[in-house]
N, CA and C atoms as an extended XYZ file, in Angstrom:
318
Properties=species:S:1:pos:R:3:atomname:S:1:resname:S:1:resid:I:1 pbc="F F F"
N        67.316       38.321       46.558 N   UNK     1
C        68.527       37.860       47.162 CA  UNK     1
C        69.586       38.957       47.157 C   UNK     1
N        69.503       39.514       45.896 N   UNK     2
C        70.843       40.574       45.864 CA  UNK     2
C        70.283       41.298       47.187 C   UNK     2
N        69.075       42.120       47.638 N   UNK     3
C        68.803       42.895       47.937 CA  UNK     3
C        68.988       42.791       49.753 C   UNK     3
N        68.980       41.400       49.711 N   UNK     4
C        69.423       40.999       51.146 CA  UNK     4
C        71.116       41.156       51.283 C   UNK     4
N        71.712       40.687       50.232 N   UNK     5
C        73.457       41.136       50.232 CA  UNK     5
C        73.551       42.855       50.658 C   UNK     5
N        72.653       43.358       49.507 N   UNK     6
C        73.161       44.937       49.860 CA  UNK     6
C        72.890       45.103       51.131 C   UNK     6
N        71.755       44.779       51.731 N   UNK     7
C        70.877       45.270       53.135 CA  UNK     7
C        72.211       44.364       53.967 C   UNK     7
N        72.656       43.347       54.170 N   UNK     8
C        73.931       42.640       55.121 CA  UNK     8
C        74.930       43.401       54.765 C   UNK     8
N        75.163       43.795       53.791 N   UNK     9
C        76.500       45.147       53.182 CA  UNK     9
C        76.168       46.255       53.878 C   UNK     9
N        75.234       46.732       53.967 N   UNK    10
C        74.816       48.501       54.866 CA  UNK    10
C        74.852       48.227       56.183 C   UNK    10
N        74.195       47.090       56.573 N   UNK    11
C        74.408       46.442       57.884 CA  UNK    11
C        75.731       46.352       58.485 C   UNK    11
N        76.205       45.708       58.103 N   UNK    12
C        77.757       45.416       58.267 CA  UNK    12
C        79.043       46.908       58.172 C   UNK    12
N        78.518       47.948       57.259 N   UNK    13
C        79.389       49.074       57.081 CA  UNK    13
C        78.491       49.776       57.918 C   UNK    13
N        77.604       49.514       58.814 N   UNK    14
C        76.937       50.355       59.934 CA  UNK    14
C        77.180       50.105       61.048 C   UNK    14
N        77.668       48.662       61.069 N   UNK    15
C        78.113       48.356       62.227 CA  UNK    15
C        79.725       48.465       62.343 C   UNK    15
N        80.032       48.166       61.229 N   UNK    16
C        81.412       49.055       61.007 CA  UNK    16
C        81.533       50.566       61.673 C   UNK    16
N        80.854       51.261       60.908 N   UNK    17
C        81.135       52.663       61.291 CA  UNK    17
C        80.756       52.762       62.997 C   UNK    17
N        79.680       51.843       63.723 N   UNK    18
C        79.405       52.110       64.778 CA  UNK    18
C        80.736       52.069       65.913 C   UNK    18
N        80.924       51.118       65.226 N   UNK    19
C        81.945       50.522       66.116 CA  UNK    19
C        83.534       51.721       66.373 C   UNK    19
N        83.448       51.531       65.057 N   UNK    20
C        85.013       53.063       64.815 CA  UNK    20
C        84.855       54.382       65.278 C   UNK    20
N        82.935       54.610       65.677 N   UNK    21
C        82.504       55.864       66.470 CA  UNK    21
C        82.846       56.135       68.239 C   UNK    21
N        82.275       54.566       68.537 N   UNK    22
C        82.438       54.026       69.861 CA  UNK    22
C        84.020       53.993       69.882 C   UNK    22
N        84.938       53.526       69.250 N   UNK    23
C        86.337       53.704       69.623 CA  UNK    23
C        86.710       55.059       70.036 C   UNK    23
N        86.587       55.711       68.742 N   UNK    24
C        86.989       57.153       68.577 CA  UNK    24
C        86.476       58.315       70.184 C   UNK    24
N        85.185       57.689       69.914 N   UNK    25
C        84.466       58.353       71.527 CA  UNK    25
C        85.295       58.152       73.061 C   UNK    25
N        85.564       56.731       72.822 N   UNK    26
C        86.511       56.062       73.782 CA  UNK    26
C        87.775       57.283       74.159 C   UNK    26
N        88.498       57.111       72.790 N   UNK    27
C        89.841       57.686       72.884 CA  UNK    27
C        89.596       59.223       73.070 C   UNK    27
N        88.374       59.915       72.766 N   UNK    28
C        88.312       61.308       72.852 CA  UNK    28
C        88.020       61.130       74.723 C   UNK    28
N        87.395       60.247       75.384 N   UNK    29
C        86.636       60.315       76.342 CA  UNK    29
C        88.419       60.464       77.379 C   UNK    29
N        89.298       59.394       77.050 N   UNK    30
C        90.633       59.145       77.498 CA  UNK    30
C        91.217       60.338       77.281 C   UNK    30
N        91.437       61.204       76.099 N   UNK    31
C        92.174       62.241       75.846 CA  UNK    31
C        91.373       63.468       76.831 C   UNK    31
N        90.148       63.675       77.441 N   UNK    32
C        89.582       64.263       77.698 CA  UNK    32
C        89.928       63.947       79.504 C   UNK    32
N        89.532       63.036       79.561 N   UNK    33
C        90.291       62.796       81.131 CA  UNK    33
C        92.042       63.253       81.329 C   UNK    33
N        93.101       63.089       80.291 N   UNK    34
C        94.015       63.343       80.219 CA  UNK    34
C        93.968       64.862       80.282 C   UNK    34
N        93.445       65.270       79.532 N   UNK    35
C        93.605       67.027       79.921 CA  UNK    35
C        93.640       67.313       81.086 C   UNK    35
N        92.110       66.896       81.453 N   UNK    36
C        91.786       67.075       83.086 CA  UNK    36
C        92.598       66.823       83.814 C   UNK    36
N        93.399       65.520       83.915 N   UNK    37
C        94.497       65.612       84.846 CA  UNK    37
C        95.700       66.552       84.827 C   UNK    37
N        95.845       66.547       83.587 N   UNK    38
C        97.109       67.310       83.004 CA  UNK    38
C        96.498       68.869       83.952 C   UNK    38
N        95.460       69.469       83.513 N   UNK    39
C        94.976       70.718       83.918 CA  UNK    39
C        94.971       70.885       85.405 C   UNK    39
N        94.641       69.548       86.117 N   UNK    40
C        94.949       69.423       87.350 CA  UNK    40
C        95.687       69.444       88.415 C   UNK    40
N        96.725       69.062       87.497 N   UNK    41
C        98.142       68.862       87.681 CA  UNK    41
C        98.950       70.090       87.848 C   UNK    41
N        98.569       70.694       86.589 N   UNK    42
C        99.267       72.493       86.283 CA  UNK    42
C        98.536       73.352       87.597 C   UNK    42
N        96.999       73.206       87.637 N   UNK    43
C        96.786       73.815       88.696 CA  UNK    43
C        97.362       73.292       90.103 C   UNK    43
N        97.508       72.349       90.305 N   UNK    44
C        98.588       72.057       91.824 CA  UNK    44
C        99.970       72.601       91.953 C   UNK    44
N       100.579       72.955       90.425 N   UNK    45
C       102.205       73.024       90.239 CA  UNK    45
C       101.629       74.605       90.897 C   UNK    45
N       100.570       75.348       90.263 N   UNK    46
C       100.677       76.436       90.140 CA  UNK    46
C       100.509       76.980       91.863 C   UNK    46
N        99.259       76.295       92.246 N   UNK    47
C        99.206       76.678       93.589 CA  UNK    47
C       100.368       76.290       94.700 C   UNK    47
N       101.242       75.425       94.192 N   UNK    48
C       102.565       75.258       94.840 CA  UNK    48
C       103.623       76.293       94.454 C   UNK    48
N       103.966       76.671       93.143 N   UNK    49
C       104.370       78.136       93.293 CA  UNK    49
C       103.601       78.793       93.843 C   UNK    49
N       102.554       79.690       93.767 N   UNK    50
C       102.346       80.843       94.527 CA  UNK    50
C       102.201       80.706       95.982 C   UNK    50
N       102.062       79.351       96.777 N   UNK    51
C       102.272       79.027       98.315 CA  UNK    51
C       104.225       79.568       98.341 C   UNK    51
N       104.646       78.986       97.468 N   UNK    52
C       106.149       79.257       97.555 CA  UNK    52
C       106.110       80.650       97.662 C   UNK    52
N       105.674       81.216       96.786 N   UNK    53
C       106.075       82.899       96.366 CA  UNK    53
C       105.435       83.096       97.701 C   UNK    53
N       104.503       83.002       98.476 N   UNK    54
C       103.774       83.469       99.436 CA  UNK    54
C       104.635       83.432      100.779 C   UNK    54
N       105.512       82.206      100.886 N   UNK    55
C       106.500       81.731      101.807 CA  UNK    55
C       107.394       82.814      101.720 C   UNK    55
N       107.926       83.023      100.922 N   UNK    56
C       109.257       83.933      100.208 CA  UNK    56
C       108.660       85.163      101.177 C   UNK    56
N       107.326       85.575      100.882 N   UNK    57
C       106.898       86.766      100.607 CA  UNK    57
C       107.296       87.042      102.496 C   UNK    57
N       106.750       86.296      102.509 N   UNK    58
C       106.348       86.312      104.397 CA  UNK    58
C       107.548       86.443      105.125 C   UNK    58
N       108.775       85.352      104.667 N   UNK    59
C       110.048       85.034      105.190 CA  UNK    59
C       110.597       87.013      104.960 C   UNK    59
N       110.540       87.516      103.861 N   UNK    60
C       110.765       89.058      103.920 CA  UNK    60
C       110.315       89.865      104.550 C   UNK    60
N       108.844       89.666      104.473 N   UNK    61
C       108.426       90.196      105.908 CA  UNK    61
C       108.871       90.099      107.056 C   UNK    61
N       109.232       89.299      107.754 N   UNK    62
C       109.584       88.896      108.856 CA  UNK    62
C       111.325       89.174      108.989 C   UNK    62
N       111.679       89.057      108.294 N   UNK    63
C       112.843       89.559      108.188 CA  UNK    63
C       112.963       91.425      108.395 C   UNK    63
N       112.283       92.005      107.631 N   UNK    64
C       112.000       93.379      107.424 CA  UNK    64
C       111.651       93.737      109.365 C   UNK    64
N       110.109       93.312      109.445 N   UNK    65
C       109.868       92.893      110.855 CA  UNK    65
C       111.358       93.042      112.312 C   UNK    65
N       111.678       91.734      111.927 N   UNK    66
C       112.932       91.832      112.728 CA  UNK    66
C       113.952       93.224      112.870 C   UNK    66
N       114.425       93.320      111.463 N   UNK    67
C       115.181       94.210      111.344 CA  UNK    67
C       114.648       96.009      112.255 C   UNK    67
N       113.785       95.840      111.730 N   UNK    68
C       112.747       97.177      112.341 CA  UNK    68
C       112.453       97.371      113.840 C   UNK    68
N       112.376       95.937      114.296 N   UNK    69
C       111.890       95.715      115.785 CA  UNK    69
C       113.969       96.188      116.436 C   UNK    69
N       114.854       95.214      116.053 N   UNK    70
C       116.179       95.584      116.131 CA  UNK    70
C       116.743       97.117      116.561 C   UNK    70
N       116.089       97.999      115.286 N   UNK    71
C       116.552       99.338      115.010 CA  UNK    71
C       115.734      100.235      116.310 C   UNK    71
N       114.128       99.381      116.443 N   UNK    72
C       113.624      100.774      117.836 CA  UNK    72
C       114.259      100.282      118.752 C   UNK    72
N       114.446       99.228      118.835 N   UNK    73
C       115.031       98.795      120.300 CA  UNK    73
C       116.542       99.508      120.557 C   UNK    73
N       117.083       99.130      119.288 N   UNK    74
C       118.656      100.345      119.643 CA  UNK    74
C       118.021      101.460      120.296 C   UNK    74
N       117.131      102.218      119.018 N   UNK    75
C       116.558      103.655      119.319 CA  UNK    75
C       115.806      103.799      121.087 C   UNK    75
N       115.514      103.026      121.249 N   UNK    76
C       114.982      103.004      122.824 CA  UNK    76
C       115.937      103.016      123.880 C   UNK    76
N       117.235      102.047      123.353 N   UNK    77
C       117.629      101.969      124.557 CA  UNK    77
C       118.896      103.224      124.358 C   UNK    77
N       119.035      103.814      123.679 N   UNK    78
C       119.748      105.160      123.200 CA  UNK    78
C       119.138      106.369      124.314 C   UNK    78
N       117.539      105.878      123.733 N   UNK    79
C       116.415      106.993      124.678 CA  UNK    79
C       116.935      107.119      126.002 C   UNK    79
N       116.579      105.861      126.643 N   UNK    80
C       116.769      105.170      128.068 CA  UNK    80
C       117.654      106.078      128.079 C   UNK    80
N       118.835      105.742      128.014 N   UNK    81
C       120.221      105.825      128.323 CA  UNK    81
C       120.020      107.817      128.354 C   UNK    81
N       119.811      108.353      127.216 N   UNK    82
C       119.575      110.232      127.477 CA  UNK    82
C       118.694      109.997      128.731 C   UNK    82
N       117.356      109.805      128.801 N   UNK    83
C       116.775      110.036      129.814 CA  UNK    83
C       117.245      109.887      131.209 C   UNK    83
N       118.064      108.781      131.621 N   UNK    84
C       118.890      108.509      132.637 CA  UNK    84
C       119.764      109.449      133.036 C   UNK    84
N       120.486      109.620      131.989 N   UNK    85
C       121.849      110.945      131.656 CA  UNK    85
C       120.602      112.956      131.978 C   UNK    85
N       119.517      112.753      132.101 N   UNK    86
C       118.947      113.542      132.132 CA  UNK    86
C       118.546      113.845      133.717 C   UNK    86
N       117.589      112.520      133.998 N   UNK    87
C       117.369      112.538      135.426 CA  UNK    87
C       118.180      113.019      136.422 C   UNK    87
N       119.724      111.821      136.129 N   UNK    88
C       120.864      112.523      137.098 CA  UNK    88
C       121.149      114.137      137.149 C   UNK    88
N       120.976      114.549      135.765 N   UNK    89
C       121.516      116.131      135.770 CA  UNK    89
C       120.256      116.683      136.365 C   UNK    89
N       118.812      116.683      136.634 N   UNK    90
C       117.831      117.189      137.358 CA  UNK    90
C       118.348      117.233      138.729 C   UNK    90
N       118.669      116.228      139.408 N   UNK    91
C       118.576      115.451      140.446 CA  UNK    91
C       119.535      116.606      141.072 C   UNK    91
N       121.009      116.322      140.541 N   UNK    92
C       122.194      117.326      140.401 CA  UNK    92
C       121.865      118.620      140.741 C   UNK    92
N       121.037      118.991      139.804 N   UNK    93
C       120.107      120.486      139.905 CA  UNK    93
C       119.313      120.992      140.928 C   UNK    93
N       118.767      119.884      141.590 N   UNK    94
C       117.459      119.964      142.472 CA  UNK    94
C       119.214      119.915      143.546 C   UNK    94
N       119.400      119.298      144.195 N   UNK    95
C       120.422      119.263      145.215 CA  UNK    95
C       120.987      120.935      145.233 C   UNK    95
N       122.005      121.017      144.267 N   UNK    96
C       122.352      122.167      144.256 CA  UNK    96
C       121.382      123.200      144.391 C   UNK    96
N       120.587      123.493      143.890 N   UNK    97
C       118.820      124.382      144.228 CA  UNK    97
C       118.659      124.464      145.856 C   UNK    97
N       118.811      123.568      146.261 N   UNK    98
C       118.724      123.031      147.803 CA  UNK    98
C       119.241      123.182      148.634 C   UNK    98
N       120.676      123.340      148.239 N   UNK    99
C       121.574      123.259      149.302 CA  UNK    99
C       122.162      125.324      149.175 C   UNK    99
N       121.841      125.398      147.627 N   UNK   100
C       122.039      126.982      147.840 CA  UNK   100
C       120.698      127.775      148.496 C   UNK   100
N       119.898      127.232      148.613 N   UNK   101
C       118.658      127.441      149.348 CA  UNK   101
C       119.168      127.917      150.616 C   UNK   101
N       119.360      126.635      150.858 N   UNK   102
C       119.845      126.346      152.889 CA  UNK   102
C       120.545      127.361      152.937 C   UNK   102
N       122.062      127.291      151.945 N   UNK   103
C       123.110      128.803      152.645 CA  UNK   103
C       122.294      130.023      152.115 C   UNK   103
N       121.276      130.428      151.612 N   UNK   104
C       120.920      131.872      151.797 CA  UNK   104
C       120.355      132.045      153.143 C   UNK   104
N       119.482      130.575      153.645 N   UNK   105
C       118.711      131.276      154.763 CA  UNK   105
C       119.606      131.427      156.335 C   UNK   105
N       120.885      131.087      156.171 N   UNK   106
C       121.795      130.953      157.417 CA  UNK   106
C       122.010      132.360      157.142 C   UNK   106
């Protein structure tokens, strides 16, 4: 008889312990999904900064871009403007060339 008490006593602190394993597993299994999200989470924050930093990055670019496109276009139309101022003085040149031409051959 005792020997059936002890054996329902080991029984019982086995099913005890089973049970406080299965909890514990539980709550590690919960804390373990919690990371994961948590980790999930950090990785979205993170890839939302560096899309940001990437935005930033681009918006400077484009800015830089602009600014640059701005500066040849002055520089071009500066060009234009000599080249024009150039042509006429050819043109000027060629006439006069021409017309002192004509009075040598009279």
């Amino acid at each position: 008889m005792k020997e059936r008490t002890i054996d329902k006593s080991v029984d019982m602190n086995l099913t005890e312990l089973d049970t406080k394993i299965q909890e514990k597993a539980v709550e590690v299994g919960m804390d373990i999904c919690r990371r994961v999200d948590i980790t999930t989470k950090l990785c979205d924050v993170a890839q939302q900064r560096n899309c940001e930093d990437m935005i930033k990055m681009f918006q400077l670019e484009l800015a830089t871009a602009k600014n640059d496109m701005n500066r040849h276009l002055h520089e071009y139309m500066e060009m234009s403007s000599m080249k024009h101022g150039l042509d006429v003085q050819m043109e000027t040149c060629r006439r006069l060339i021409t017309q002192s031409g004509d009075r040598n051959n009279i």
